mmCIF file of C-alpha atoms in Angstrom:
data_model
loop_
_atom_site.group_PDB
_atom_site.id
_atom_site.type_symbol
_atom_site.label_atom_id
_atom_site.label_comp_id
_atom_site.label_asym_id
_atom_site.label_seq_id
_atom_site.Cartn_x
_atom_site.Cartn_y
_atom_site.Cartn_z
ATOM 1 C CA MET A 135 -1.912 29.695 -8.349
ATOM 2 C CA SER A 136 -1.492 25.934 -8.025
ATOM 3 C CA ALA A 137 -3.461 23.574 -10.261
ATOM 4 C CA ASP A 138 -4.385 21.553 -7.173
ATOM 5 C CA PRO A 139 -8.189 21.048 -7.144
ATOM 6 C CA LEU A 140 -8.261 21.989 -3.476
ATOM 7 C CA HIS A 141 -6.896 25.453 -4.238
ATOM 8 C CA ARG A 142 -9.403 25.931 -7.049
ATOM 9 C CA ALA A 143 -12.218 25.151 -4.603
ATOM 10 C CA GLY A 144 -10.975 27.723 -2.110
ATOM 11 C CA THR A 145 -8.193 28.104 0.385
ATOM 12 C CA PRO A 146 -7.944 25.238 2.873
ATOM 13 C CA GLN A 147 -8.857 26.181 6.433
ATOM 14 C CA ARG A 148 -5.719 24.649 7.886
ATOM 15 C CA SER A 149 -2.602 22.975 6.642
ATOM 16 C CA THR A 150 -0.181 21.085 8.859
ATOM 17 C CA THR A 151 3.061 19.318 8.147
ATOM 18 C CA SER A 152 4.431 16.586 10.334
ATOM 19 C CA PRO A 153 6.806 13.655 10.076
ATOM 20 C CA PRO A 154 5.074 10.415 9.121
ATOM 21 C CA SER A 155 4.538 7.614 11.563
ATOM 22 C CA GLY A 156 5.926 4.185 10.768
ATOM 23 C CA GLY A 157 7.992 3.375 7.718
ATOM 24 C CA SER A 158 6.485 5.673 5.127
ATOM 25 C CA ARG A 159 8.770 6.580 2.277
ATOM 26 C CA ALA A 160 7.737 10.242 2.466
ATOM 27 C CA SER A 161 9.650 12.601 4.758
ATOM 28 C CA ALA A 162 6.582 14.648 5.746
ATOM 29 C CA VAL A 163 2.808 14.553 5.793
ATOM 30 C CA GLU A 164 0.789 17.648 4.950
ATOM 31 C CA VAL A 165 -2.872 17.680 5.953
ATOM 32 C CA ARG A 166 -5.113 20.053 4.008
ATOM 33 C CA ARG A 167 -8.615 20.771 5.312
ATOM 34 C CA SER A 168 -11.351 22.011 3.026
ATOM 35 C CA ALA A 169 -14.835 23.304 3.826
ATOM 36 C CA ARG A 170 -15.974 22.040 0.427
ATOM 37 C CA ARG A 171 -14.973 18.473 1.185
ATOM 38 C CA ARG A 172 -17.830 16.763 3.054
ATOM 39 C CA ARG A 173 -17.070 13.070 3.559
ATOM 40 C CA THR A 174 -14.232 11.966 1.342
ATOM 41 C CA VAL A 175 -10.582 11.662 2.288
ATOM 42 C CA SER A 176 -7.847 11.298 -0.312
ATOM 43 C CA ALA A 177 -4.067 11.309 -0.413
ATOM 44 C CA TYR A 178 -1.261 11.491 -2.942
ATOM 45 C CA ARG A 179 2.500 11.769 -3.070
ATOM 46 C CA GLU A 180 3.995 15.125 -3.960
ATOM 47 C CA GLY A 181 7.748 14.836 -4.256
ATOM 48 C CA ASP A 182 9.112 13.646 -0.931
ATOM 49 C CA ARG A 183 5.934 14.300 1.059
ATOM 50 C CA THR A 184 2.400 12.955 1.309
ATOM 51 C CA VAL A 185 -0.608 15.276 1.033
ATOM 52 C CA VAL A 186 -3.809 14.147 2.775
ATOM 53 C CA LEU A 187 -7.037 15.991 1.912
ATOM 54 C CA ILE A 188 -9.780 15.900 4.576
ATOM 55 C CA PRO A 189 -13.050 17.698 5.410
ATOM 56 C CA ALA A 190 -12.598 20.822 7.574
ATOM 57 C CA ARG A 191 -15.036 19.530 10.232
ATOM 58 C CA MET A 192 -12.915 16.519 11.208
ATOM 59 C CA SER A 193 -11.600 16.330 14.755
ATOM 60 C CA GLU A 194 -7.875 16.017 15.528
ATOM 61 C CA ALA A 195 -8.357 12.346 16.475
ATOM 62 C CA GLU A 196 -10.169 11.610 13.190
ATOM 63 C CA GLU A 197 -7.430 13.435 11.302
ATOM 64 C CA GLN A 198 -4.715 11.308 12.904
ATOM 65 C CA ARG A 199 -6.637 8.102 12.220
ATOM 66 C CA TRP A 200 -7.240 9.023 8.574
ATOM 67 C CA VAL A 201 -3.601 10.010 8.032
ATOM 68 C CA ARG A 202 -2.543 6.530 9.227
ATOM 69 C CA VAL A 203 -5.188 4.860 7.042
ATOM 70 C CA MET A 204 -4.162 6.827 3.947
ATOM 71 C CA LEU A 205 -0.430 6.250 4.481
ATOM 72 C CA ASP A 206 -1.091 2.508 4.740
ATOM 73 C CA LYS A 207 -3.308 2.618 1.645
ATOM 74 C CA LEU A 208 -0.693 4.454 -0.428
ATOM 75 C CA ALA A 209 2.045 2.087 0.737
ATOM 76 C CA ALA A 210 -0.097 -0.920 -0.240
ATOM 77 C CA GLN A 211 -0.777 0.547 -3.697
ATOM 78 C CA GLU A 212 2.904 1.288 -4.246
ATOM 79 C CA SER A 213 3.978 -2.185 -3.154
ATOM 80 C CA LYS A 214 1.756 -3.719 -5.853
ATOM 81 C CA ARG A 215 3.565 -1.842 -8.603
ATOM 82 C CA VAL A 216 6.236 -4.214 -9.813
ATOM 83 C CA LEU A 217 8.728 -3.111 -12.403
ATOM 84 C CA GLY A 218 9.242 -5.475 -15.325
ATOM 85 C CA ASP A 219 12.743 -6.299 -16.568
ATOM 86 C CA ALA A 220 12.540 -3.607 -19.296
ATOM 87 C CA GLU A 221 11.550 -0.952 -16.740
ATOM 88 C CA LEU A 222 14.269 -2.176 -14.395
ATOM 89 C CA THR A 223 16.827 -1.760 -17.204
ATOM 90 C CA GLU A 224 15.597 1.785 -17.915
ATOM 91 C CA ARG A 225 15.796 2.621 -14.229
ATOM 92 C CA ALA A 226 19.368 1.283 -14.033
ATOM 93 C CA GLU A 227 20.353 3.410 -17.030
ATOM 94 C CA ARG A 228 18.869 6.537 -15.421
ATOM 95 C CA LEU A 229 20.632 5.810 -12.125
ATOM 96 C CA SER A 230 23.931 5.230 -13.936
ATOM 97 C CA GLU A 231 23.557 8.573 -15.684
ATOM 98 C CA GLN A 232 22.593 10.364 -12.478
ATOM 99 C CA TYR A 233 25.243 8.944 -10.138
ATOM 100 C CA PHE A 234 28.046 7.690 -12.384
ATOM 101 C CA GLY A 235 27.842 9.980 -15.413
ATOM 102 C CA GLY A 236 26.571 7.047 -17.506
ATOM 103 C CA ARG A 237 29.858 5.112 -17.115
ATOM 104 C CA ALA A 238 28.183 1.971 -15.712
ATOM 105 C CA ARG A 239 26.531 0.315 -18.724
ATOM 106 C CA PRO A 240 24.785 -2.956 -17.953
ATOM 107 C CA THR A 241 24.007 -5.320 -20.841
ATOM 108 C CA SER A 242 21.077 -6.799 -18.928
ATOM 109 C CA VAL A 243 19.153 -6.093 -15.741
ATOM 110 C CA ARG A 244 16.520 -8.563 -14.580
ATOM 111 C CA TRP A 245 14.637 -10.040 -11.653
ATOM 112 C CA VAL A 246 15.575 -13.563 -10.548
ATOM 113 C CA THR A 247 13.934 -15.976 -8.118
ATOM 114 C CA ASN A 248 17.026 -18.005 -7.195
ATOM 115 C CA GLN A 249 18.694 -15.382 -4.946
ATOM 116 C CA ASN A 250 17.403 -15.892 -1.439
ATOM 117 C CA THR A 251 20.549 -14.925 0.466
ATOM 118 C CA ARG A 252 21.583 -11.897 -1.623
ATOM 119 C CA TRP A 253 19.628 -8.832 -2.721
ATOM 120 C CA GLY A 254 21.485 -8.493 -5.995
ATOM 121 C CA SER A 255 24.410 -9.765 -7.992
ATOM 122 C CA CYS A 256 26.541 -8.583 -10.856
ATOM 123 C CA THR A 257 28.846 -10.262 -13.375
ATOM 124 C CA PRO A 258 31.145 -7.422 -14.499
ATOM 125 C CA SER A 259 32.693 -9.437 -17.354
ATOM 126 C CA GLU A 260 29.232 -9.891 -18.895
ATOM 127 C CA GLY A 261 27.728 -6.602 -17.698
ATOM 128 C CA SER A 262 24.723 -8.423 -16.257
ATOM 129 C CA ILE A 263 22.840 -7.423 -13.105
ATOM 130 C CA ARG A 264 20.306 -9.585 -11.313
ATOM 131 C CA LEU A 265 18.010 -8.477 -8.481
ATOM 132 C CA SER A 266 16.278 -10.808 -6.061
ATOM 133 C CA HIS A 267 12.513 -11.010 -6.493
ATOM 134 C CA ARG A 268 12.327 -10.416 -2.711
ATOM 135 C CA LEU A 269 12.957 -6.704 -3.419
ATOM 136 C CA GLN A 270 9.698 -6.428 -5.347
ATOM 137 C CA GLY A 271 7.279 -4.299 -3.363
ATOM 138 C CA MET A 272 9.994 -2.686 -1.228
ATOM 139 C CA PRO A 273 10.296 1.127 -1.283
ATOM 140 C CA GLU A 274 11.744 2.617 -4.469
ATOM 141 C CA TYR A 275 14.792 4.051 -2.706
ATOM 142 C CA VAL A 276 15.723 0.538 -1.513
ATOM 143 C CA VAL A 277 15.466 -0.970 -5.022
ATOM 144 C CA ASP A 278 17.424 2.015 -6.348
ATOM 145 C CA TYR A 279 20.144 1.456 -3.748
ATOM 146 C CA VAL A 280 20.572 -2.186 -4.774
ATOM 147 C CA LEU A 281 20.676 -1.143 -8.436
ATOM 148 C CA VAL A 282 23.274 1.560 -7.696
ATOM 149 C CA HIS A 283 25.294 -0.969 -5.671
ATOM 150 C CA GLU A 284 25.349 -3.438 -8.566
ATOM 151 C CA LEU A 285 26.037 -0.684 -11.122
ATOM 152 C CA ALA A 286 29.048 0.368 -9.029
ATOM 153 C CA HIS A 287 30.365 -3.201 -9.386
ATOM 154 C CA LEU A 288 30.512 -2.684 -13.154
ATOM 155 C CA LEU A 289 33.079 0.036 -12.422
ATOM 156 C CA VAL A 290 34.800 -1.474 -9.359
ATOM 157 C CA PRO A 291 34.375 -5.261 -8.986
ATOM 158 C CA GLY A 292 35.240 -5.682 -5.275
ATOM 159 C CA HIS A 293 34.100 -4.018 -2.048
ATOM 160 C CA GLY A 294 37.249 -1.958 -1.472
ATOM 161 C CA PRO A 295 37.460 1.726 -0.535
ATOM 162 C CA GLY A 296 37.038 2.824 -4.174
ATOM 163 C CA PHE A 297 33.754 0.931 -4.399
ATOM 164 C CA TRP A 298 32.339 2.527 -1.235
ATOM 165 C CA ARG A 299 33.457 5.980 -2.418
ATOM 166 C CA LEU A 300 31.339 5.449 -5.539
ATOM 167 C CA LEU A 301 28.306 4.585 -3.414
ATOM 168 C CA GLU A 302 28.625 7.843 -1.483
ATOM 169 C CA ALA A 303 27.028 9.501 -4.522
ATOM 170 C CA TYR A 304 23.685 7.858 -3.701
ATOM 171 C CA PRO A 305 22.170 9.949 -0.858
ATOM 172 C CA ARG A 306 19.977 7.213 0.629
ATOM 173 C CA THR A 307 22.649 4.536 0.984
ATOM 174 C CA GLU A 308 22.572 4.399 4.796
ATOM 175 C CA ARG A 309 18.776 4.521 4.961
ATOM 176 C CA ALA A 310 18.415 1.708 2.409
ATOM 177 C CA ARG A 311 21.050 -0.432 4.123
ATOM 178 C CA GLY A 312 19.216 0.052 7.422
ATOM 179 C CA TYR A 313 15.928 -0.982 5.814
ATOM 180 C CA LEU A 314 17.457 -4.155 4.350
ATOM 181 C CA GLU A 315 19.181 -4.988 7.653
ATOM 182 C CA GLY A 316 15.796 -4.631 9.356
ATOM 183 C CA VAL A 317 14.209 -7.045 6.871
ATOM 184 C CA VAL A 318 16.970 -9.593 7.498
ATOM 185 C CA ALA A 319 16.651 -9.187 11.275
ATOM 186 C CA ALA A 320 12.864 -9.606 11.120
ATOM 187 C CA ASP A 321 13.270 -12.817 9.115
ATOM 188 C CA ARG A 322 15.514 -14.204 11.866
ATOM 189 C CA LEU A 323 13.050 -13.498 14.685
ATOM 190 C CA PRO A 324 11.358 -16.577 16.093
ATOM 191 C CA HIS A 325 7.795 -16.899 14.876
ATOM 192 C CA VAL A 326 5.471 -17.050 17.859
ATOM 193 C CA PRO A 327 2.498 -19.340 17.264
ATOM 194 C CA ALA A 328 -0.886 -17.657 17.405
ATOM 195 C CA ALA A 329 -2.599 -17.898 20.781
ATOM 196 C CA ARG A 330 -5.263 -20.589 20.945
ATOM 197 C CA ARG A 331 -8.766 -19.532 21.708
ATOM 198 C CA GLU A 332 -10.227 -21.185 24.773
#
């Protein structure tokens, strides 16, 4: 039996799984209803999905509204977690081990505030990797993609076919590239002034 408090309190009346709305990092949302839960709603990440716990008496419309609220709340909490340089270095080492068998060994990995046109940079001769502070607060898979990209440059300096073959090891390459392209496109949109109140 699962250690989930919901299961200890009794079997949920209904459980549904659906794709998330918007840009959530999870691939699915599971809603668990409980007769024991009266007013509170909570949510947490479980692997690649989000679990939302709600009272059994909630209507479908309330359920949908609360799922959106909780997804936004989780995303806001996650965006506030900023890795320090030491954590960024540890993450790069783990990614190198996972995708490159530990062959990419950076001497330093750090955030910088002077990269406004690039997401990351690497100096292979020094083994240093720098990530733009603009990545802070973006989804983990996007930060990981930029780290993997820069780690690959420690093994293959240019952007030739060998470099892109290395990046094929990271399963979320296309998704992360699409996310970053969307951020760039949004920055280029004209900013419409707020409508004046009469």
